[in-house]
PDB file of C-alpha atoms in Angstrom:
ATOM      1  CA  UNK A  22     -86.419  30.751   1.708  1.00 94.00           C
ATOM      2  CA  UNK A  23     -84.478  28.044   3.313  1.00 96.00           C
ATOM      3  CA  UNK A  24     -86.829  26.519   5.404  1.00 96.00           C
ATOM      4  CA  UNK A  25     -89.923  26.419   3.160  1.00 97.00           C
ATOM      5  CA  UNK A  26     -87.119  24.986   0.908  1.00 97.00           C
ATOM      6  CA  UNK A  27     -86.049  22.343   3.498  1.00 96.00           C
ATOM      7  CA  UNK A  28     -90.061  21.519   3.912  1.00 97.00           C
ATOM      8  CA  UNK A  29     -90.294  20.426   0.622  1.00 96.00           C
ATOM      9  CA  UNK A  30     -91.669  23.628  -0.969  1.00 96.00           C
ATOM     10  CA  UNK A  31     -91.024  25.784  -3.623  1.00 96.00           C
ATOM     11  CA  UNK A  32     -90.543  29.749  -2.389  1.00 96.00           C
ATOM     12  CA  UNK A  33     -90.539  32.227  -4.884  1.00 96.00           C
ATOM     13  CA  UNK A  34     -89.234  35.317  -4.016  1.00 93.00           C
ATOM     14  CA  UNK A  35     -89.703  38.768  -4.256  1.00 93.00           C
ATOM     15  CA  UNK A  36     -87.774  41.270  -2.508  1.00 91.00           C
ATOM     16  CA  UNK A  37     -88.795  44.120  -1.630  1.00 87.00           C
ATOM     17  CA  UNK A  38     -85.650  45.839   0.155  1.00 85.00           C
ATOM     18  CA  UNK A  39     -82.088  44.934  -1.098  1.00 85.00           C
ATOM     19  CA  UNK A  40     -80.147  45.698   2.025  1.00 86.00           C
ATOM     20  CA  UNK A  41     -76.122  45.019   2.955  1.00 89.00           C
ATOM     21  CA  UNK A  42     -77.003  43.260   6.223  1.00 83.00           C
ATOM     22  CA  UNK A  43     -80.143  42.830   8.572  1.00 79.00           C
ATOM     23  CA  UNK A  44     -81.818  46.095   9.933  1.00 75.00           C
ATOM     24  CA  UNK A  45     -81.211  44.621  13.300  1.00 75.00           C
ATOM     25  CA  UNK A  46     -77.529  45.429  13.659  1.00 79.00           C
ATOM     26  CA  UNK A  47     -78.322  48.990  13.394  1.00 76.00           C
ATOM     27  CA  UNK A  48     -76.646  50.352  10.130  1.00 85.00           C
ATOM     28  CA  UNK A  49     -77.209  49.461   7.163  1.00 86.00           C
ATOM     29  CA  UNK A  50     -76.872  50.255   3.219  1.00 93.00           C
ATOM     30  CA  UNK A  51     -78.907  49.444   0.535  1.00 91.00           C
ATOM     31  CA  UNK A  52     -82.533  50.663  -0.822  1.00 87.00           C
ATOM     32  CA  UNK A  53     -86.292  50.199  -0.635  1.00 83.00           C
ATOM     33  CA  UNK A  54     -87.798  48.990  -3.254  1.00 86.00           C
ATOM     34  CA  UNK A  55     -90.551  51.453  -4.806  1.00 90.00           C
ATOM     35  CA  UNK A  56     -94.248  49.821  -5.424  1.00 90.00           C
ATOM     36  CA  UNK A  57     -93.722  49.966  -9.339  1.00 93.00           C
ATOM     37  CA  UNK A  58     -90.557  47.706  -9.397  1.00 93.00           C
ATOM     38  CA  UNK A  59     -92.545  44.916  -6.910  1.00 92.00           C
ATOM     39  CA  UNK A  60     -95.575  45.750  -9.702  1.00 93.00           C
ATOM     40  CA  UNK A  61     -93.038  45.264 -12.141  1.00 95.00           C
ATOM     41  CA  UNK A  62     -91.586  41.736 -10.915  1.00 95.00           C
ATOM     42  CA  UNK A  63     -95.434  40.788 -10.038  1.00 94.00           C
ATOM     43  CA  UNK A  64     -96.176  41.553 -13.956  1.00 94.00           C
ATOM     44  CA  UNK A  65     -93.584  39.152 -14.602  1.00 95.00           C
ATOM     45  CA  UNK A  66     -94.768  36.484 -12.470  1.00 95.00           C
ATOM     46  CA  UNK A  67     -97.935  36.778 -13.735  1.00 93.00           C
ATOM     47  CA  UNK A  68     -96.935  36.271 -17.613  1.00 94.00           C
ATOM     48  CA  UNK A  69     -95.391  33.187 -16.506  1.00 94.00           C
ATOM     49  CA  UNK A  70     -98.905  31.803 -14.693  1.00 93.00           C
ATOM     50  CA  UNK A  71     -96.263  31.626 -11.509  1.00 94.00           C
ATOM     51  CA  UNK A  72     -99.012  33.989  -9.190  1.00 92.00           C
ATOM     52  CA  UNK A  73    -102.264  31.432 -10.527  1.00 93.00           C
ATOM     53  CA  UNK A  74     -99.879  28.229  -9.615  1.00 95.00           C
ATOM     54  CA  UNK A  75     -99.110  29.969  -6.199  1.00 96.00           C
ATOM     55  CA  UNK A  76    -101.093  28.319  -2.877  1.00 96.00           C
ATOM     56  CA  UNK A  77     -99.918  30.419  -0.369  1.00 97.00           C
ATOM     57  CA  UNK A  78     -98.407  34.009   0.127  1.00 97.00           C
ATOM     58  CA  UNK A  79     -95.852  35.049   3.045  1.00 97.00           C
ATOM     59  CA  UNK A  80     -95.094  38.768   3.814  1.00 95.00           C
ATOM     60  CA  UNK A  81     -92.754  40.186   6.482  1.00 91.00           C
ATOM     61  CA  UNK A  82     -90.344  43.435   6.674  1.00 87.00           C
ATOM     62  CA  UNK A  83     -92.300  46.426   4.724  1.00 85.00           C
ATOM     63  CA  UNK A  84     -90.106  48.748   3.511  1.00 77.00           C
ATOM     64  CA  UNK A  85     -92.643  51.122   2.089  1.00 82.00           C
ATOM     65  CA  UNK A  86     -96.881  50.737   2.989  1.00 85.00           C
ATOM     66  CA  UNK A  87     -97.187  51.358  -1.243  1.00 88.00           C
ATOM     67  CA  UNK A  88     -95.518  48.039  -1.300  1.00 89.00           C
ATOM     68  CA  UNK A  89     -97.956  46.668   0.862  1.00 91.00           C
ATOM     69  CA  UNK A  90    -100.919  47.390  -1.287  1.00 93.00           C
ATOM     70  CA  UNK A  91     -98.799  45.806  -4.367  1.00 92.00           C
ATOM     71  CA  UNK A  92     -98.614  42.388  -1.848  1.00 93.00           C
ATOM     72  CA  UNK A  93    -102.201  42.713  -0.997  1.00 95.00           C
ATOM     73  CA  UNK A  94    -103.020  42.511  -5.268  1.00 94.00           C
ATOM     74  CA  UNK A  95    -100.727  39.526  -5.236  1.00 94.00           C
ATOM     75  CA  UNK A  96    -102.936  37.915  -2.695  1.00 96.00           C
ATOM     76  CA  UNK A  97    -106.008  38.597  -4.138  1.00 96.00           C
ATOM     77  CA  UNK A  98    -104.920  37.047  -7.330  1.00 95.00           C
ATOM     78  CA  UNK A  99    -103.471  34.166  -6.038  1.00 96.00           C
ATOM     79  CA  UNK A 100    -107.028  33.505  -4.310  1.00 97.00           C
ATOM     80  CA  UNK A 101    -108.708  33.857  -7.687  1.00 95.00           C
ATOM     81  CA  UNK A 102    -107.393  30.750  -8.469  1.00 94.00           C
ATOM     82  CA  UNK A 103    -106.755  29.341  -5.005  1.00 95.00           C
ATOM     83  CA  UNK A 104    -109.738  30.496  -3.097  1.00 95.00           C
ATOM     84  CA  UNK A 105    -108.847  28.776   0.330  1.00 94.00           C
ATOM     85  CA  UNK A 106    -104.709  30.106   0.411  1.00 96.00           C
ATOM     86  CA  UNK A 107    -103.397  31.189   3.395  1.00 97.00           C
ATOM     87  CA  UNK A 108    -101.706  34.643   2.813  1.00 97.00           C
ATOM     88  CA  UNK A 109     -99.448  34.872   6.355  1.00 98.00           C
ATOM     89  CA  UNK A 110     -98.373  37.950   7.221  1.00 97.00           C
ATOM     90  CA  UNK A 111     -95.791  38.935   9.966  1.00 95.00           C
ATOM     91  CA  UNK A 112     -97.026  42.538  10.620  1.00 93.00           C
ATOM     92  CA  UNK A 113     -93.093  43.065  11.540  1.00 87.00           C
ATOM     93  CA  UNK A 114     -93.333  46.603  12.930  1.00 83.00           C
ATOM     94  CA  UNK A 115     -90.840  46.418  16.755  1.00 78.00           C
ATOM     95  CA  UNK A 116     -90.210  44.872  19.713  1.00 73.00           C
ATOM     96  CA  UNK A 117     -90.099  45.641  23.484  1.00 70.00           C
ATOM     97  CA  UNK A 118     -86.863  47.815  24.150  1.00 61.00           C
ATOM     98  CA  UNK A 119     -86.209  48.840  20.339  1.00 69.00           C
ATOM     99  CA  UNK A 120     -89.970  50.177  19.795  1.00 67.00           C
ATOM    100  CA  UNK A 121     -91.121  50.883  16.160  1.00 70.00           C
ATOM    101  CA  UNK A 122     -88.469  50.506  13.916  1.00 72.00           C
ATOM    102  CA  UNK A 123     -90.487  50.669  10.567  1.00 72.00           C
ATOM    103  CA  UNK A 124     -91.605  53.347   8.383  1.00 74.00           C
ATOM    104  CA  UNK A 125     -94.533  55.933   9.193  1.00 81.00           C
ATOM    105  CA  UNK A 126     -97.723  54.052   7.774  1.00 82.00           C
ATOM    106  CA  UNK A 127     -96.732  50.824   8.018  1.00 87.00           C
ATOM    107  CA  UNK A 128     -98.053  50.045  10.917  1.00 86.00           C
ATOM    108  CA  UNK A 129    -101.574  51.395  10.027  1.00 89.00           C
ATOM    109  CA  UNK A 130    -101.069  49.482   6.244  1.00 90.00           C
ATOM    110  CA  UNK A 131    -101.152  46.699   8.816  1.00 93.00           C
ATOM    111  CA  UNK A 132    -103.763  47.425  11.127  1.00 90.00           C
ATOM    112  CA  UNK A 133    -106.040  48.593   8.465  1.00 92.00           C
ATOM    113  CA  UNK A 134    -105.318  46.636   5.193  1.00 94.00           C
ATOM    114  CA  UNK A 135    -103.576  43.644   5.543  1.00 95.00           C
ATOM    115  CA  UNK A 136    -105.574  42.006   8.195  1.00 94.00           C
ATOM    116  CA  UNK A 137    -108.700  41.881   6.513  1.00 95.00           C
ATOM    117  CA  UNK A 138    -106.782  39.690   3.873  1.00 97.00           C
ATOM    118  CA  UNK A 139    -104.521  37.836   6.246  1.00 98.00           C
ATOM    119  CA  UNK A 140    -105.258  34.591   7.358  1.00 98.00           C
ATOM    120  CA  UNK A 141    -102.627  33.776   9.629  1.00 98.00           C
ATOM    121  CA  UNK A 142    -100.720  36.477  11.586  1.00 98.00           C
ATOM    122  CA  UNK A 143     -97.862  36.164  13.330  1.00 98.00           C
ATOM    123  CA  UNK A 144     -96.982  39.355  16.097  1.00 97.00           C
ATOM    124  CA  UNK A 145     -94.738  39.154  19.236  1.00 94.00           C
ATOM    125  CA  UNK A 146     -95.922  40.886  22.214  1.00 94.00           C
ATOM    126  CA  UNK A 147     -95.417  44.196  21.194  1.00 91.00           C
ATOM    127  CA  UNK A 148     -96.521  44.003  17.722  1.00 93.00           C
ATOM    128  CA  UNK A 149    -100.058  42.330  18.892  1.00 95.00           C
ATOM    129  CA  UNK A 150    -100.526  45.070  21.211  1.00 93.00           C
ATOM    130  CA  UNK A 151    -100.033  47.788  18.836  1.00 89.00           C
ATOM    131  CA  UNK A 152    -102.120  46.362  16.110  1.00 91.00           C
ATOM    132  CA  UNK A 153    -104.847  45.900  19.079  1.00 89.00           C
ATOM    133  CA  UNK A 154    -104.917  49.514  19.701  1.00 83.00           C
ATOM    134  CA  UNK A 155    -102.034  49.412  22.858  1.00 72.00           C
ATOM    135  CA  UNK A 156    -103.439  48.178  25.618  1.00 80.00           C
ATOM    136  CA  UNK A 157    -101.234  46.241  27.327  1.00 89.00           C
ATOM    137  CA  UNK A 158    -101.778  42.017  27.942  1.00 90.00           C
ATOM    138  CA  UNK A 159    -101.205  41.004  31.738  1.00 92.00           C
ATOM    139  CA  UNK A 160    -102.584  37.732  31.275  1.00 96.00           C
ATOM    140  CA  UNK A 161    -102.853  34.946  29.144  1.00 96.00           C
ATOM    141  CA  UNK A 162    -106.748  35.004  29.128  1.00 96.00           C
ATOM    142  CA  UNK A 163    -106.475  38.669  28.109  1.00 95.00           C
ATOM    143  CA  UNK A 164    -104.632  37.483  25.128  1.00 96.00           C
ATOM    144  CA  UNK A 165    -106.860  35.648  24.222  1.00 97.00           C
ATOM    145  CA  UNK A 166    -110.122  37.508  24.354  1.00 96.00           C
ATOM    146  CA  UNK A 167    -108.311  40.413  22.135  1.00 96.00           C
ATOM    147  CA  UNK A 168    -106.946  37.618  19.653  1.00 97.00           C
ATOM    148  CA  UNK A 169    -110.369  36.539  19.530  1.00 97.00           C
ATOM    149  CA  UNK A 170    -111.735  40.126  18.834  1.00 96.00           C
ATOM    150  CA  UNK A 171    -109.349  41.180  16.502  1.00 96.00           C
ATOM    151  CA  UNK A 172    -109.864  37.535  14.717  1.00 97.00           C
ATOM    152  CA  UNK A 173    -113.448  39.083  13.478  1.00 96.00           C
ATOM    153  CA  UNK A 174    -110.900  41.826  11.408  1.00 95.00           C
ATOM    154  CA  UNK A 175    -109.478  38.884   9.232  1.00 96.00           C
ATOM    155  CA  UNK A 176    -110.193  37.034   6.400  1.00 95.00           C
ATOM    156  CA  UNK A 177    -112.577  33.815   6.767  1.00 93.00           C
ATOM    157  CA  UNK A 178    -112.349  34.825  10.730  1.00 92.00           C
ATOM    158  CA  UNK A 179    -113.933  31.627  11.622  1.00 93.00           C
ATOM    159  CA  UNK A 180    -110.892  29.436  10.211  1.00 95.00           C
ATOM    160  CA  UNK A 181    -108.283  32.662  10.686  1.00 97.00           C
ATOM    161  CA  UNK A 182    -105.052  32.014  13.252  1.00 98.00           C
ATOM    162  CA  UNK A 183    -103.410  34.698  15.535  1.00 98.00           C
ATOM    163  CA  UNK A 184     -99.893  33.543  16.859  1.00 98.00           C
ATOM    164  CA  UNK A 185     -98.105  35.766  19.219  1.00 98.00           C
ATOM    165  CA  UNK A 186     -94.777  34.961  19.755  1.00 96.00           C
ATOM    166  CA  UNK A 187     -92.408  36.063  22.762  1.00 93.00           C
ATOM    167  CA  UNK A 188     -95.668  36.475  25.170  1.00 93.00           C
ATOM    168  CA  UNK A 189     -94.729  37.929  28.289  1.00 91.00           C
ATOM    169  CA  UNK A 190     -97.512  38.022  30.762  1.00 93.00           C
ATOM    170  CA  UNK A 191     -97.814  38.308  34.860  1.00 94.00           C
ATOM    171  CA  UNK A 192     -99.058  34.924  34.985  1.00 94.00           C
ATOM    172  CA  UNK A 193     -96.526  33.318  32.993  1.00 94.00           C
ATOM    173  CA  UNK A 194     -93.387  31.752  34.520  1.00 93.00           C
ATOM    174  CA  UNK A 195     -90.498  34.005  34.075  1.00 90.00           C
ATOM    175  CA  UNK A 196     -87.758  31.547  33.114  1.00 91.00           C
ATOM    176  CA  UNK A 197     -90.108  30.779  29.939  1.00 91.00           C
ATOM    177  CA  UNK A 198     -91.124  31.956  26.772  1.00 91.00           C
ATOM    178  CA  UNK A 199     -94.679  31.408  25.304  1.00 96.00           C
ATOM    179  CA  UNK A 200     -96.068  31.387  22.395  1.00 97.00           C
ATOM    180  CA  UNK A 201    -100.251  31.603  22.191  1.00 98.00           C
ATOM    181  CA  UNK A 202    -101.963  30.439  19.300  1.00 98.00           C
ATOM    182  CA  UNK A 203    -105.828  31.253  18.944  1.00 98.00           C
ATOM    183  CA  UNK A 204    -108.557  30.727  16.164  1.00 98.00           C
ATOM    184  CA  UNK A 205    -112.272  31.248  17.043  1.00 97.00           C
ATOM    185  CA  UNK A 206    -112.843  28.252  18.689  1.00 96.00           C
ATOM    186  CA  UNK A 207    -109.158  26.973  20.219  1.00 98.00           C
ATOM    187  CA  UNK A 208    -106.243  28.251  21.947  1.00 98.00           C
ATOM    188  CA  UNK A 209    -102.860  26.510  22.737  1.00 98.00           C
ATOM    189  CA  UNK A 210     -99.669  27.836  24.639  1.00 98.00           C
ATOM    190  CA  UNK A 211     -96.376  26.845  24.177  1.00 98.00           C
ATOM    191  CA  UNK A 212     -93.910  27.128  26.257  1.00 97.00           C
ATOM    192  CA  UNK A 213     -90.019  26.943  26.333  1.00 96.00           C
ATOM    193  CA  UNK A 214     -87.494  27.945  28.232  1.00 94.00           C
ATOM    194  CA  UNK A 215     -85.683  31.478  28.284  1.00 89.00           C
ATOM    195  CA  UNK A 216     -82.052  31.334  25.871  1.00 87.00           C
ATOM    196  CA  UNK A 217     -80.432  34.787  27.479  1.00 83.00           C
ATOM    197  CA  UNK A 218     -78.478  35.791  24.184  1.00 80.00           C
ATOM    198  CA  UNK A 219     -77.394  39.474  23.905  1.00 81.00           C
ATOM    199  CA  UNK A 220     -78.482  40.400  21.372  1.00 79.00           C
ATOM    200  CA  UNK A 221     -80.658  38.462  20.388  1.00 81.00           C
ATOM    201  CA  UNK A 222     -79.898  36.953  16.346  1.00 86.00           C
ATOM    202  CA  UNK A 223     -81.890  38.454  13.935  1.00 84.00           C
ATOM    203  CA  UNK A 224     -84.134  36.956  11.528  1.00 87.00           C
ATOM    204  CA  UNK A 225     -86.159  34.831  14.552  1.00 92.00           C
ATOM    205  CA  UNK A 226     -89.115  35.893  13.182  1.00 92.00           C
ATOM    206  CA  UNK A 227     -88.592  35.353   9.622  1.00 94.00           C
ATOM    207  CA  UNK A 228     -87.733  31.903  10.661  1.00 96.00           C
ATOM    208  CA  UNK A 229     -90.475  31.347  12.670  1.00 97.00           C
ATOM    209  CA  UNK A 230     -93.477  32.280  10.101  1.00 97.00           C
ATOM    210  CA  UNK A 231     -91.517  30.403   7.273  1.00 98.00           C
ATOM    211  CA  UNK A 232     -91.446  27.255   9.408  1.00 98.00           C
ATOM    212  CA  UNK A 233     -95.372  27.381  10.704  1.00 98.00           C
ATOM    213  CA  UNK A 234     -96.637  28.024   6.916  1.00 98.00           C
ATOM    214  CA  UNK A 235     -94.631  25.112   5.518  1.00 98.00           C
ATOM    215  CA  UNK A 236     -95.984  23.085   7.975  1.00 98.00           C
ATOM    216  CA  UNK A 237     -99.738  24.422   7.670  1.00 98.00           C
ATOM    217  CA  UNK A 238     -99.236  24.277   3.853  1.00 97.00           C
ATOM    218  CA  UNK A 239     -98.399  20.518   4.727  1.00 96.00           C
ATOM    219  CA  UNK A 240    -102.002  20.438   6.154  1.00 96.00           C
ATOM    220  CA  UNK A 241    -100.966  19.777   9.789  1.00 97.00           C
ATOM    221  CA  UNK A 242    -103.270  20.591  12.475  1.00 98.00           C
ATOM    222  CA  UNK A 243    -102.871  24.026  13.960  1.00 98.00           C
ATOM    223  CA  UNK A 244    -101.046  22.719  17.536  1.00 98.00           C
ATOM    224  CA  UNK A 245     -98.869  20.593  15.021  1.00 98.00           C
ATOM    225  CA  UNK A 246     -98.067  23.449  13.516  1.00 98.00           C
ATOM    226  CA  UNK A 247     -97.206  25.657  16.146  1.00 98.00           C
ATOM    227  CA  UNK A 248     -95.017  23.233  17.631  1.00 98.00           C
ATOM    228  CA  UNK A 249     -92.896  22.501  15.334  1.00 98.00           C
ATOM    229  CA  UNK A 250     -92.254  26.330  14.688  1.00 98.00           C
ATOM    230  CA  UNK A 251     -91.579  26.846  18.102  1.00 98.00           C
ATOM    231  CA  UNK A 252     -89.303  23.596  18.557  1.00 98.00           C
ATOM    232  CA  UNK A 253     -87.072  24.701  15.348  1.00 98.00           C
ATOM    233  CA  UNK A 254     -86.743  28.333  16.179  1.00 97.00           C
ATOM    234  CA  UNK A 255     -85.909  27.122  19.796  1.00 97.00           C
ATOM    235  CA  UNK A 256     -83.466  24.519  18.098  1.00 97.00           C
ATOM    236  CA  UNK A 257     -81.830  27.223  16.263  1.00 96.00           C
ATOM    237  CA  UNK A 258     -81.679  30.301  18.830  1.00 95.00           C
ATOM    238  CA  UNK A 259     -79.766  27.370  21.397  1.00 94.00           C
ATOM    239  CA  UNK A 260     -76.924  26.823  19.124  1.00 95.00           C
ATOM    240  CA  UNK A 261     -76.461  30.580  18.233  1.00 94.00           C
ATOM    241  CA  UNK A 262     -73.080  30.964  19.371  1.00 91.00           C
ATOM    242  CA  UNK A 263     -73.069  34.514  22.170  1.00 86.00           C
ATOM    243  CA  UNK A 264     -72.272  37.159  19.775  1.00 83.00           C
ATOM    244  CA  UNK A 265     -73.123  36.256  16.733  1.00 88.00           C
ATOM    245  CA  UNK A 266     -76.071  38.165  15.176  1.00 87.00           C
ATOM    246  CA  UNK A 267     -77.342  35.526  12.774  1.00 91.00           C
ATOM    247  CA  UNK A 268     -79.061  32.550  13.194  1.00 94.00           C
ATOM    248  CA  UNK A 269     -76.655  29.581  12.053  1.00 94.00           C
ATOM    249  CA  UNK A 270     -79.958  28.049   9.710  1.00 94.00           C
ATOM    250  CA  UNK A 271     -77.160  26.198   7.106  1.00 96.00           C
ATOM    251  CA  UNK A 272     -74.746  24.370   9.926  1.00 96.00           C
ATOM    252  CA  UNK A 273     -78.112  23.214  11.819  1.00 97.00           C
ATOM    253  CA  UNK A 274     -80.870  22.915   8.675  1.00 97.00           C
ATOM    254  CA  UNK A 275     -81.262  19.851   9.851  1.00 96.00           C
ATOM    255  CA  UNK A 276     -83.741  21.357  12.939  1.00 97.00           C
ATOM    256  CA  UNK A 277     -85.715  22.801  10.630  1.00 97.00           C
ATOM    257  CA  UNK A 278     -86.659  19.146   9.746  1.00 96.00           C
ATOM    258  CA  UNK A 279     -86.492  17.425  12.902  1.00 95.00           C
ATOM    259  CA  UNK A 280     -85.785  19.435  16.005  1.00 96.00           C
ATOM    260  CA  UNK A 281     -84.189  18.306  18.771  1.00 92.00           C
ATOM    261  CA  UNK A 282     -86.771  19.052  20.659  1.00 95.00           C
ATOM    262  CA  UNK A 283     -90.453  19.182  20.971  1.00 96.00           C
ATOM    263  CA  UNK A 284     -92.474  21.875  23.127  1.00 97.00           C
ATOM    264  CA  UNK A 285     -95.856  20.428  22.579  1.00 96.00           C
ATOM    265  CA  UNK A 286     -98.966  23.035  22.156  1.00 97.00           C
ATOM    266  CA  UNK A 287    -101.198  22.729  25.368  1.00 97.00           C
ATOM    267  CA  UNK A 288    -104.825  23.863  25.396  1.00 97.00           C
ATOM    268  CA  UNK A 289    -105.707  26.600  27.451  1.00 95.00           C
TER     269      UNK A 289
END
């Protein structure tokens, strides 16, 4: 919410888990949310012309692949009256070291449903190589060719995006972190260097795809985009004090705006 909000755009949220804390610190308390009560909130949405007003739809954490399908409605009616709307979704599902931490079924909601609507996606490593059927990505080129296949899956494929986030290849440096973008036609890598936290703060993600629609929603160009995505989350994850498990977005909102530094996006 926060940094669409600090972008200048209006979020407006629908949960679809009410939990105590983040899943990442291992316990937690709280429910799932069942696909009638998101119908229900969606019904009320729609009485108030909210989901017709709507230009763009984010989706991360899946609690339940029923509530997927209910997000996947939403989308569709949102493009009934915005026909080019990006609908981004992070197909959250792991990460290297934890493995799959969702529900059974969500990740083939993902690999099966929401793609074909999605028009920017947003997987780390792990996640692209599940929803690409598991082979594993040695190379940057690799990456590429698979983003490229698996960009024929999506919706408008020739103007879709594929960002994968934390790439760790053998012909990347290993002090770094990359991040590939690809559409049909163009790919860009950026690259930063490697903040050893442990553990990592949650929420990176979340950040990151909140930050990259905002700025696509502002009609920057895709490496525009990307950059400034990468530079705030960067920003953020360097002045996470060690131990803490959240990322401190209200003492430093002010990176959300203007980072304090820039990784440029590099064709490759």
């Amino acid at each position: 919410m926060l940094p669409l909000q600090m972008l200048g755009i209006q979020p407006v949220a629908v949960h679809t888990v009410q939990f105590s804390n983040h899943t990442g610190y291992g316990e937690f308390k709280g429910q799932v949310f069942t696909p009638a009560h998101i119908s229900d909130v969606l019904d009320g949405l729609r009485a108030r012309d909210v989901l017709s007003r709507c230009e763009a739809v984010l989706s991360g954490y899946l609690g339940d692949a029923g509530v997927g399908e209910a997000i996947l409605t939403a989308v569709q009616e949102v493009r009934a009256s915005h026909p080019k709307a990006h609908y981004l979704c992070d197909p959250v599902m792991g990460d290297v070291g934890r493995g799959i931490f969702v529900r059974p079924g969500i990740p083939e909601f993902l690999r099966k449903r929401a793609l074909s609507l999605a028009s920017v996606i947003t997987p780390n490593h792990y996640e692209f190589e599940l929803l690409s059927g598991g082979e594993p990505l040695t190379t940057v080129e690799a990456a590429i060719k698979a983003a490229r296949a698996m960009l024929l899956q999506m919706h408008e494929s020739k103007s879709a995006l594929i960002v994968i986030t934390s790439l760790r290849t053998d012909d990347l440096p290993t002090d770094s972190l990359a991040t590939l973008a690809v559409t049909a036609s163009n790919a860009w890598l950026v690259q930063t260097p490697f903040v050893d936290l442990q553990p990592l703060p949650n929420g990176m993600g979340d950040v990151f795809s909140a930050v990259l629609l905002g700025h696509l929603m502002q009609g920057d160009p895709v490496p525009t985009a990307v950059s400034s995505a990468v530079s705030t989350l960067y920003a953020l994850v360097l002045r996470t004090r060690e131990g803490e498990r959240d990322l401190p977005l209200i003492a430093y909102r002010d990176q959300i705006i203007n980072p304090g530094e820039r990784f440029s996006a590099e064709p490759v």
